[in-house]
Amino acid sequence: MTGTSSASQKVRHLELGLSDEQAIDMYTMMVKARKFDERMLLLQRAGKINFHVSGIGQEVAQVAAAFALDREQDYFLPYYRDYGFVLSVGMTFKELLLSVFAKAEDPNSGGRQMPGHFGHKKLRIVTGSSPVTTQVPHAVGIALAAKMKKKPFVSFVTFGEGSSNQGDFHEGCNFAGVHKLPVILMCENNQYAISVPVHKQLAGKVADRAIGYGFPGVQVDGNDALEVFRIVKEARDRAVAGEGPTLIEAMMYRLSPHSTSDNDLAYRTKEEVDEHRAKDGIPRFKQYLIDCGIWSEELEANLHASIKKELDEATEYGDKAPFPTPESTMWHVYENDAAGQGGNR
Ligand SMILES: Cc1ncc(C[n+]2csc(CCOP(=O)(O)OP(=O)(O)O)c2C)c(N)n1
């Protein structure tokens, strides 16, 4: 990069209030999410785990959004592809592996929730249901609680563009708009709802739907980490100032099949996928950090080695950990149970 564009580009994260260290942390989380995902695909194909829903191609927006929120007090309602998000708000590889191996020590459900249905009470990650979009009214309800209790937290919810056609999305948006609730709704528009391409799902933009509910909607390049960060931060500032919800439509592309049970080449071509792989936001952010003089191939190699080590250890731990006992079936269902174990540890 040369000339003025390089000068303005180089300070962009600083201008947005992110230190060099935070920008590097963001990149670290993106790579962690990608490596986690690739490991899960391997484990599934090796027959070690049953199922995986991949978030490859969506990590940049997820991580950027997490860094723009208050990770000490906001409430999070992620959807099943949000590995970059949950890692950025504090979940560990070990916790994720305990969940995918369905082991008793899984903090979400004691090994009984679906893979990718994240939950973590201490981190205020609210677990989801498998019917898509149920998390939107839940997020709106949490935002109502924030308003009623006059607490300065926001709730942040994600979903796919296919999910934005569900009634739950519209009902949630309407209620949030009427009551000006502190909720940020981020659609991860990855261009597909399983085999249905976006042009068969939507005749307009998801972001434009916000107009009908009386709050701002904005479309953003989901592969542009700093732009997503800026938009989510602005949405959070609006929410805590009492100005109500924001709908964000982050544009991206689902690079992996829908799940490990899907053959995506039955409905799209390899050429199409490759064309989008070339626009992957992770190498783009890496190049930005290199241009800023704060990243190098040597640091990259060290990062990959440390992630591999952490993943190997977490995989071994999750694999060897004990399964839940039959007696624990009702734990994690009710707040308190006969064994005094409680549902939300
Ligand atoms: C109410 C409901 N209908 C159908 C399904 C089956 N299903 C699971 S994921 C999915 C696609 C959702 O697409 P989108 O919201 O765009 O998210 P993506 O999977 O592309 O990230 C569907 C139809 C479901 N889980 N819930």
PDB file of C-alpha atoms and ligand atoms in Angstrom, residues 58 79-81 130-132 159-163 166 190 192-194 201 254 258, ligand 1:
ATOM      1  CA  GLN A  58     -18.550 -15.531   8.870  1.00  0.00           C
ATOM      2  CA  TYR A  79     -26.840 -18.461  16.509  1.00  0.00           C
ATOM      3  CA  TYR A  80     -25.280 -21.761  15.551  1.00  0.00           C
ATOM      4  CA  ARG A  81     -22.453 -20.445  13.342  1.00  0.00           C
ATOM      5  CA  SER A 130     -33.302 -25.370  17.201  1.00  0.00           C
ATOM      6  CA  PRO A 131     -36.294 -23.729  15.485  1.00  0.00           C
ATOM      7  CA  VAL A 132     -34.538 -20.793  13.858  1.00  0.00           C
ATOM      8  CA  PHE A 159     -29.493 -14.901  12.870  1.00  0.00           C
ATOM      9  CA  GLY A 160     -29.295 -15.769   9.179  1.00  0.00           C
ATOM     10  CA  GLU A 161     -31.090 -13.935   6.387  1.00  0.00           C
ATOM     11  CA  GLY A 162     -33.412 -16.926   5.907  1.00  0.00           C
ATOM     12  CA  SER A 163     -34.404 -16.545   9.551  1.00  0.00           C
ATOM     13  CA  GLN A 166     -39.725 -15.936  10.192  1.00  0.00           C
ATOM     14  CA  ASN A 190     -24.391 -15.609   4.137  1.00  0.00           C
ATOM     15  CA  TYR A 192     -27.990 -19.265   1.549  1.00  0.00           C
ATOM     16  CA  ALA A 193     -30.636 -20.840   3.741  1.00  0.00           C
ATOM     17  CA  ILE A 194     -29.490 -24.434   3.343  1.00  0.00           C
ATOM     18  CA  GLN A 201     -35.534 -15.774  -0.131  1.00  0.00           C
ATOM     19  CA  ARG A 254     -21.093 -19.306   3.760  1.00  0.00           C
ATOM     20  CA  HIS A 258     -24.730 -25.889   5.512  1.00  0.00           C
TER      21      HIS A 258
HETATM   22  C1  LIG B   1     -38.441 -22.802  12.180  1.00  0.00           C
HETATM   23  C2  LIG B   1     -37.425 -23.638  11.473  1.00  0.00           C
HETATM   24  N1  LIG B   1     -37.606 -23.967  10.188  1.00  0.00           N
HETATM   25  C3  LIG B   1     -36.684 -24.711   9.540  1.00  0.00           C
HETATM   26  C4  LIG B   1     -35.570 -25.146  10.198  1.00  0.00           C
HETATM   27  C5  LIG B   1     -34.513 -25.977   9.467  1.00  0.00           C
HETATM   28  N2  LIG B   1     -33.363 -25.133   9.238  1.00  0.00           N
HETATM   29  C6  LIG B   1     -32.271 -25.177  10.026  1.00  0.00           C
HETATM   30  S1  LIG B   1     -31.116 -24.080   9.579  1.00  0.00           S
HETATM   31  C7  LIG B   1     -32.051 -23.520   8.297  1.00  0.00           C
HETATM   32  C8  LIG B   1     -31.547 -22.447   7.382  1.00  0.00           C
HETATM   33  C9  LIG B   1     -31.584 -21.122   8.007  1.00  0.00           C
HETATM   34  O1  LIG B   1     -31.016 -20.217   7.086  1.00  0.00           O
HETATM   35  P1  LIG B   1     -30.483 -18.833   7.559  1.00  0.00           P
HETATM   36  O2  LIG B   1     -31.397 -18.237   8.575  1.00  0.00           O
HETATM   37  O3  LIG B   1     -30.198 -18.020   6.362  1.00  0.00           O
HETATM   38  O4  LIG B   1     -29.139 -19.190   8.342  1.00  0.00           O
HETATM   39  P2  LIG B   1     -27.874 -19.988   7.818  1.00  0.00           P
HETATM   40  O5  LIG B   1     -28.085 -21.427   8.199  1.00  0.00           O
HETATM   41  O6  LIG B   1     -27.756 -19.781   6.356  1.00  0.00           O
HETATM   42  O7  LIG B   1     -26.721 -19.415   8.546  1.00  0.00           O
HETATM   43  C10 LIG B   1     -33.257 -24.186   8.236  1.00  0.00           C
HETATM   44  C11 LIG B   1     -34.298 -23.943   7.218  1.00  0.00           C
HETATM   45  C12 LIG B   1     -35.427 -24.805  11.555  1.00  0.00           C
HETATM   46  N3  LIG B   1     -34.371 -25.170  12.264  1.00  0.00           N
HETATM   47  N4  LIG B   1     -36.352 -24.040  12.171  1.00  0.00           N
END
